[in-house]
Amino acid sequence: MASIKIDFNQKLGKVKPMHAVNNGPSYKFAVDQRITNIDDYRAAGIPFARNHDAAFYSTYGGEHTVDVHNIFPNFDADPYSPESYDFAMTDEYVKVCEFAGVRTFYRLGSKIEHWKKKYNTLPPKDFHKWAVICEHIIRHYTEGWGDGMKMKVEYWEIWNEPDLDPDDSTHKRCWGGTAAEFYELYCIAHKHLKSCFPHLKIGGPAVAGLRETWLDGFFRKLKENDIVPDFFSWHRYDKNIHTFVARVRKARELLDKYGFTETESILNEWNYVRGWTGDDWVYSLKSEKNIKGACFIAAVMESCQYEPLDMLMYYDARPGGMNGLFSTDMICEKLKGYYPFYMFNTLYKLDSAVKADSDDGDLYACAAVGEGEAAVMLTHYSDDDEKGAIEAEVDLSGFGAENGCVIEYYLLDESHDLELVGKATYYGDRFTPAFVMPNLSSYLIKIKKL
């Protein structure tokens, strides 16, 4: 029998925002609003939404939204004049996010361009001018410049996946220049923006992987320019939790190696992917929208809470092929992948994460405790579709009350959408419920003192 040990006395700091996402709810303030997911989005308590690739979705504003070239459509215009900017659709999008209770994590740059001809992922004609344009976008959203707003947008990310394709590629999807050119753009933009906004978090560059040769050049260039990024953002798609966690540790190791010990490590694109081509890609997209993708989400969140990572941002809550939270056709309908976000938010709202140990490599757990209540997430996930059930005993200690505690079990599996499936009262300081957990199942356990 597998064993999970939860010690509510061993507090390990705050629960981290492991349930952040890319992109906000589908909602319009216009009178022709019909179908929306904003209530469920809000109920999941999602803390941050990165706005990368927002321009792919028409409800957000499409090609008039977020990207620097959409807001500043004529690069030859005056960057100091509000008339040069078109903020209208992005204004509505960030207000919708605020209305949903989520804070914007702003990606400066362009969405990915998969098509044959590249339009907006090419290097800007003038790196310094591009930095000044970004400055005024920030001023618009945080200082009210250009008839703007004074919002709490703390994270400002420079570009997306500049390392995705090599210098000699003829199909550069995110950065059309060389690595050296990107290093220069980043340094110019970072120094300018940080000088203007020392109180905000400036970072990036949302690298596609942890390619050490590319990163060695990038980090060395930062050191030469006396730049310490407030955060380092990077991406990982995987099928195996253990290799996923290994990359989390590698990212922290690389930052520390170059002296960026205070720089946040933010994994701001991730999802289940078995492979990027052929049948593996089709299998991946289908899995992301079913119970397998959901349990992968839960296991990653549970694992990363205890790893040297500051935030997870799932890709993607935007309606599309990789959205495992909501139905693409009927955005108001929740998919299995929605529930781990709701589950993790139950922990996030409590005061402290606590120690959780598993002696089975396919059984993952995370727990938190607050004043008079506690919660546990427990997930059985394996990429092996033939994997059998696990018998598991959960040893809960350090949380008791003189009048007893009520414990409730909510199940997420192929047949249950986080439904209450059991309830009991226990007395004393220790309780050991047991479960038979098929592969691809997850429990939320709520405990409350009477």
XYZ file of C-alpha atoms in Angstrom:
450
model
C 0.000 0.000 0.000
C 1.297 3.441 -0.924
C 1.647 6.018 1.817
C 1.092 9.787 1.812
C 2.191 11.652 4.926
C 0.793 15.121 5.599
C 2.098 16.975 8.638
C 0.099 20.145 9.227
C 2.588 21.263 11.870
C 5.428 21.526 9.362
C 4.668 24.813 7.646
C 6.667 25.667 4.521
C 5.671 29.234 3.699
C 2.850 30.546 1.581
C 1.122 28.536 -1.094
C 2.513 29.866 -4.377
C 0.490 30.932 -7.453
C 0.699 27.605 -9.239
C -2.733 28.130 -10.840
C -2.008 31.159 -13.007
C -2.696 30.928 -16.745
C -2.172 32.497 -20.124
C -5.110 34.747 -21.051
C -8.329 35.838 -19.462
C -12.003 34.944 -19.685
C -14.156 35.193 -22.783
C -16.313 38.217 -22.052
C -17.343 41.543 -23.573
C -18.826 44.610 -21.948
C -20.752 45.226 -25.177
C -24.528 44.697 -25.295
C -24.216 41.792 -27.728
C -22.542 39.605 -25.119
C -23.988 36.097 -25.404
C -21.863 33.252 -24.038
C -19.204 33.713 -21.394
C -17.081 31.774 -18.918
C -16.323 34.692 -16.612
C -18.203 33.365 -13.563
C -16.402 30.014 -13.627
C -13.108 31.751 -14.411
C -13.597 33.981 -11.372
C -14.620 31.018 -9.188
C -11.313 29.280 -9.938
C -9.481 32.165 -8.257
C -6.884 32.442 -11.013
C -4.316 34.953 -9.716
C -2.510 36.069 -12.899
C -3.193 35.919 -16.639
C -0.327 36.369 -19.093
C -1.629 37.967 -22.274
C 0.634 36.266 -24.833
C -1.137 35.124 -28.033
C -4.251 37.098 -27.058
C -4.350 38.572 -30.577
C -5.364 35.184 -31.988
C -8.800 35.464 -30.357
C -11.398 37.836 -31.777
C -13.375 38.289 -28.550
C -10.288 39.779 -26.891
C -9.946 42.172 -29.825
C -7.950 40.087 -32.277
C -5.336 41.940 -34.309
C -6.007 45.159 -32.389
C -4.945 43.716 -29.054
C -1.915 43.542 -26.706
C 0.985 43.201 -29.165
C 3.237 46.247 -29.428
C 2.671 46.583 -33.179
C -1.105 46.450 -32.645
C -1.043 49.235 -30.079
C 1.561 51.278 -31.988
C 0.691 50.427 -35.612
C 2.958 52.950 -37.371
C 6.514 52.526 -36.166
C 7.507 55.847 -37.775
C 5.009 57.773 -35.615
C 5.896 59.886 -32.573
C 6.192 57.572 -29.513
C 5.613 60.498 -27.148
C 2.215 61.371 -28.636
C -0.917 59.590 -27.359
C -2.385 59.920 -30.870
C 0.174 57.380 -32.128
C -1.329 54.602 -30.003
C -4.468 52.489 -30.325
C -5.263 51.258 -26.826
C -9.005 50.679 -27.250
C -9.239 46.890 -27.472
C -6.395 46.177 -25.064
C -8.032 48.542 -22.569
C -11.178 46.455 -22.659
C -9.242 43.203 -22.399
C -7.291 44.204 -19.284
C -10.497 45.610 -17.750
C -12.222 42.274 -18.380
C -9.357 40.518 -16.595
C -9.640 42.941 -13.693
C -13.419 42.350 -13.634
C -12.703 38.618 -13.321
C -10.408 39.242 -10.333
C -7.213 38.322 -12.193
C -4.103 40.463 -12.530
C -2.539 40.963 -15.955
C 0.981 39.663 -16.615
C 1.909 41.723 -19.680
C 3.998 40.302 -22.512
C 5.634 43.041 -24.593
C 6.299 41.914 -28.158
C 4.311 39.806 -30.601
C 2.288 36.632 -30.755
C 3.917 33.655 -32.450
C 3.746 33.625 -36.271
C 3.453 30.130 -37.707
C 2.690 31.262 -41.225
C 5.038 31.451 -44.232
C 5.639 35.220 -44.195
C 6.594 36.965 -40.974
C 5.178 40.385 -40.228
C 5.704 41.388 -36.618
C 8.292 39.000 -35.175
C 11.145 40.694 -37.049
C 13.579 42.848 -35.045
C 12.294 46.413 -34.571
C 13.908 48.987 -36.836
C 15.139 50.947 -33.809
C 15.656 49.124 -30.506
C 15.749 52.335 -28.461
C 12.507 53.605 -29.982
C 10.862 50.241 -29.325
C 11.828 50.593 -25.674
C 10.288 54.074 -25.531
C 7.072 52.718 -27.065
C 6.961 50.010 -24.396
C 7.556 52.671 -21.756
C 4.426 54.523 -22.826
C 2.360 51.339 -22.937
C 3.370 50.775 -19.308
C 2.615 54.391 -18.422
C -0.832 54.053 -19.996
C -1.763 51.064 -17.832
C -0.049 51.984 -14.570
C 0.061 55.807 -14.531
C -2.947 56.847 -16.605
C -0.934 58.307 -19.507
C -2.847 58.819 -22.740
C -6.269 58.680 -21.070
C -5.232 55.395 -19.492
C -5.593 53.608 -16.186
C -3.765 53.182 -12.909
C -3.824 49.419 -12.631
C -1.656 47.093 -10.608
C 0.172 45.463 -13.513
C 3.372 44.358 -11.844
C 5.004 41.976 -14.343
C 6.280 43.235 -17.719
C 7.865 40.602 -19.933
C 10.177 41.403 -22.834
C 9.367 39.221 -25.864
C 8.448 35.543 -26.235
C 10.553 32.513 -27.214
C 13.420 34.323 -28.977
C 15.374 31.050 -28.788
C 12.712 28.910 -30.502
C 14.543 28.722 -33.845
C 18.302 28.830 -34.584
C 20.025 31.762 -36.271
C 20.201 29.969 -39.626
C 16.539 28.928 -39.685
C 14.360 30.051 -42.601
C 11.212 29.748 -40.477
C 11.704 31.896 -37.386
C 8.389 31.933 -35.588
C 9.002 34.312 -32.681
C 12.225 36.231 -33.319
C 13.365 36.933 -36.856
C 16.848 38.102 -35.964
C 19.923 36.461 -34.502
C 20.530 35.572 -30.877
C 23.053 38.423 -30.598
C 20.488 40.907 -31.909
C 17.964 39.751 -29.353
C 20.477 40.073 -26.505
C 20.976 43.684 -27.583
C 17.244 44.430 -27.796
C 16.620 42.902 -24.405
C 19.402 44.840 -22.677
C 18.341 48.152 -24.215
C 14.685 47.607 -23.329
C 15.343 46.297 -19.824
C 17.674 49.143 -18.838
C 15.309 51.767 -20.192
C 12.185 50.319 -18.599
C 13.814 49.670 -15.252
C 15.111 53.229 -15.139
C 11.562 54.475 -15.746
C 9.819 51.996 -13.442
C 12.150 50.791 -10.668
C 9.117 49.625 -8.658
C 7.833 47.247 -11.378
C 9.102 43.790 -12.279
C 10.872 43.762 -15.635
C 12.019 40.425 -17.020
C 11.666 37.731 -19.616
C 12.406 36.549 -22.186
C 9.971 33.568 -22.078
C 12.475 31.153 -23.600
C 11.128 28.071 -25.338
C 13.428 25.781 -23.412
C 16.597 25.806 -21.344
C 19.096 25.686 -24.210
C 22.291 26.322 -22.321
C 24.347 27.644 -25.260
C 21.697 30.283 -26.014
C 21.227 31.098 -22.338
C 24.962 31.326 -21.725
C 25.168 34.136 -24.278
C 22.063 35.805 -22.853
C 23.106 35.681 -19.218
C 26.650 36.832 -20.033
C 25.244 39.810 -21.920
C 23.095 40.693 -18.909
C 26.138 40.544 -16.639
C 28.146 42.765 -19.004
C 25.358 45.352 -18.812
C 24.885 45.079 -15.025
C 21.327 43.863 -15.513
C 19.616 41.698 -12.923
C 16.194 40.667 -14.262
C 13.386 40.712 -11.737
C 12.130 37.452 -13.219
C 13.262 34.848 -15.714
C 10.427 33.270 -17.699
C 10.670 29.989 -19.552
C 8.523 27.212 -21.038
C 8.148 23.459 -20.734
C 5.798 20.953 -22.344
C 6.072 17.346 -21.199
C 4.271 14.099 -20.396
C 6.341 13.039 -17.386
C 6.119 14.825 -14.045
C 9.602 13.819 -12.927
C 11.383 15.191 -15.996
C 9.193 18.289 -15.696
C 10.377 18.823 -12.124
C 13.988 18.222 -13.185
C 13.715 21.177 -15.581
C 12.310 23.359 -12.809
C 15.397 22.594 -10.755
C 17.644 23.168 -13.781
C 16.218 26.629 -14.359
C 16.947 27.633 -10.778
C 20.409 26.105 -11.004
C 21.229 28.147 -14.123
C 20.019 31.394 -12.565
C 22.068 30.799 -9.456
C 25.131 29.837 -11.514
C 25.158 33.266 -13.155
C 24.536 35.095 -9.891
C 20.824 35.811 -10.375
C 19.930 34.344 -7.012
C 17.135 36.855 -6.352
C 15.572 36.575 -9.820
C 12.175 34.856 -9.815
C 11.839 31.693 -11.891
C 8.479 31.706 -13.673
C 7.356 28.842 -15.885
C 4.772 30.688 -17.937
C 3.866 28.208 -20.643
C 3.257 24.543 -19.886
C 0.859 21.752 -20.721
C 0.728 18.030 -21.442
C 2.544 17.139 -24.683
C 3.615 13.622 -25.673
C 5.029 14.807 -28.996
C 4.759 17.702 -31.436
C 4.147 15.790 -34.673
C 1.904 13.117 -36.185
C -0.173 10.859 -33.980
C 1.617 12.031 -30.825
C 0.460 15.608 -31.426
C -3.133 14.540 -32.035
C -3.001 12.386 -28.886
C -1.592 15.340 -26.925
C -4.354 17.736 -27.988
C -7.044 15.204 -27.127
C -5.432 14.440 -23.767
C -5.219 18.113 -22.828
C -9.020 18.260 -22.991
C -9.793 15.106 -21.006
C -9.109 13.560 -17.596
C -5.508 12.762 -18.488
C -4.708 16.406 -19.103
C -6.551 17.339 -15.925
C -4.545 14.956 -13.747
C -1.325 16.093 -15.396
C -2.278 19.663 -14.427
C -3.003 18.638 -10.838
C 0.223 16.633 -10.472
C 2.361 19.469 -11.875
C 0.792 21.994 -9.507
C 1.186 19.702 -6.527
C 4.827 18.952 -7.340
C 5.922 22.479 -8.203
C 4.595 23.948 -4.961
C 7.554 22.245 -3.258
C 10.137 23.102 -5.934
C 12.305 26.231 -6.501
C 9.712 27.870 -8.738
C 7.831 31.098 -8.105
C 4.862 30.786 -10.471
C 3.227 28.440 -12.974
C 1.175 29.847 -15.879
C -0.767 27.232 -17.831
C -1.058 27.566 -21.613
C -3.810 28.303 -22.455
C -7.118 29.659 -21.128
C -7.737 31.309 -24.492
C -10.295 29.337 -26.501
C -8.289 27.033 -28.759
C -6.715 23.645 -29.183
C -4.622 23.751 -25.995
C -7.301 25.059 -23.635
C -8.102 22.229 -21.234
C -10.277 24.368 -18.942
C -13.196 25.290 -21.156
C -14.913 23.875 -24.225
C -13.703 25.620 -27.352
C -17.106 25.557 -29.051
C -19.195 26.371 -25.963
C -16.880 28.398 -23.769
C -19.419 28.347 -20.930
C -18.910 24.590 -20.512
C -16.134 23.449 -18.175
C -13.747 20.649 -19.136
C -11.968 18.294 -16.738
C -8.908 20.521 -16.700
C -10.831 23.334 -15.044
C -11.177 21.545 -11.738
C -7.482 21.377 -10.692
C -7.412 25.186 -10.815
C -10.431 25.359 -8.553
C -8.901 22.690 -6.304
C -5.537 24.405 -6.020
C -7.221 27.713 -5.251
C -8.751 26.051 -2.191
C -5.197 25.548 -0.922
C -4.020 28.959 -2.143
C -6.577 30.737 0.032
C -5.192 29.091 3.171
C -2.320 30.533 5.187
C 0.541 28.093 4.727
C 1.722 25.192 2.636
C 2.687 22.172 4.729
C 4.884 19.147 4.259
C 3.508 16.364 2.046
C 5.493 13.202 1.271
C 4.620 10.312 -1.051
C 6.433 6.982 -1.266
C 4.964 6.216 -4.706
C 6.374 7.914 -7.807
C 2.954 8.173 -9.476
C 1.119 9.546 -6.466
C 1.339 13.306 -5.917
C 0.122 15.440 -3.039
C 0.051 19.004 -1.802
C -1.468 20.397 1.380
C -2.134 23.659 3.177
C -3.475 24.821 6.519
C -5.277 27.911 7.735
C -7.131 29.071 10.807
C -9.532 26.269 11.629
C -9.356 24.545 8.237
C -6.990 22.620 6.013
C -6.980 21.021 2.571
C -5.118 18.365 0.587
C -4.847 17.646 -3.128
C -4.018 14.052 -4.013
C -3.486 12.776 -7.577
C -2.632 9.490 -9.270
C -1.039 10.290 -12.627
C 0.993 8.148 -14.996
C 1.474 8.591 -18.741
C 1.098 4.819 -19.063
C -2.519 4.316 -20.112
C -2.389 0.702 -18.908
C -1.316 1.638 -15.382
C -3.471 0.039 -12.689
C -4.964 1.441 -9.499
C -2.989 2.329 -6.362
C -4.112 1.551 -2.835
C -3.097 4.564 -0.796
C -3.226 5.491 2.868
C -3.134 9.184 3.757
C -1.607 9.875 7.160
C -2.974 13.232 8.318
C -1.344 14.551 11.473
C -1.076 17.829 13.347
C -4.595 19.093 12.723
C -7.202 18.265 15.321
C -9.813 19.832 17.567
C -11.354 19.050 20.930
C -14.798 18.770 19.363
C -13.582 16.881 16.315
C -13.013 17.696 12.643
C -15.239 17.212 9.629
C -13.451 15.787 6.611
C -14.943 15.857 3.088
C -13.735 14.058 -0.029
C -14.294 15.524 -3.501
C -13.418 13.337 -6.485
C -12.241 14.240 -9.972
C -12.059 11.329 -12.392
C -13.624 10.185 -15.634
C -17.069 9.951 -14.007
C -16.925 12.724 -11.384
C -16.433 16.471 -11.731
C -15.126 17.272 -8.265
C -18.219 15.872 -6.596
C -18.597 15.192 -2.875
C -18.217 11.417 -2.514
C -17.624 11.013 1.218
C -17.786 12.724 4.579
C -16.710 11.788 8.096
C -15.895 13.187 11.520
C -12.669 12.334 13.290
C -11.293 13.091 16.736
C -7.751 13.451 17.963
C -4.637 14.733 16.240
C -4.278 12.043 13.588
C -6.453 10.434 10.941
C -5.557 7.888 8.238
C -8.175 7.523 5.489
C -7.447 5.016 2.717
C -8.271 5.167 -0.981
C -8.180 2.957 -4.032
C -7.102 5.390 -6.740
C -7.276 4.388 -10.399
C -4.743 6.031 -12.674
C -5.952 9.516 -13.678
C -7.928 10.383 -10.590
C -7.623 13.209 -8.106
C -9.107 14.098 -4.724
C -9.612 17.375 -2.947
C -9.802 16.720 0.789
C -11.270 19.491 2.941
C -10.922 19.450 6.733
C -12.616 21.833 9.151
C -12.530 22.039 12.920
C -15.860 21.804 14.711
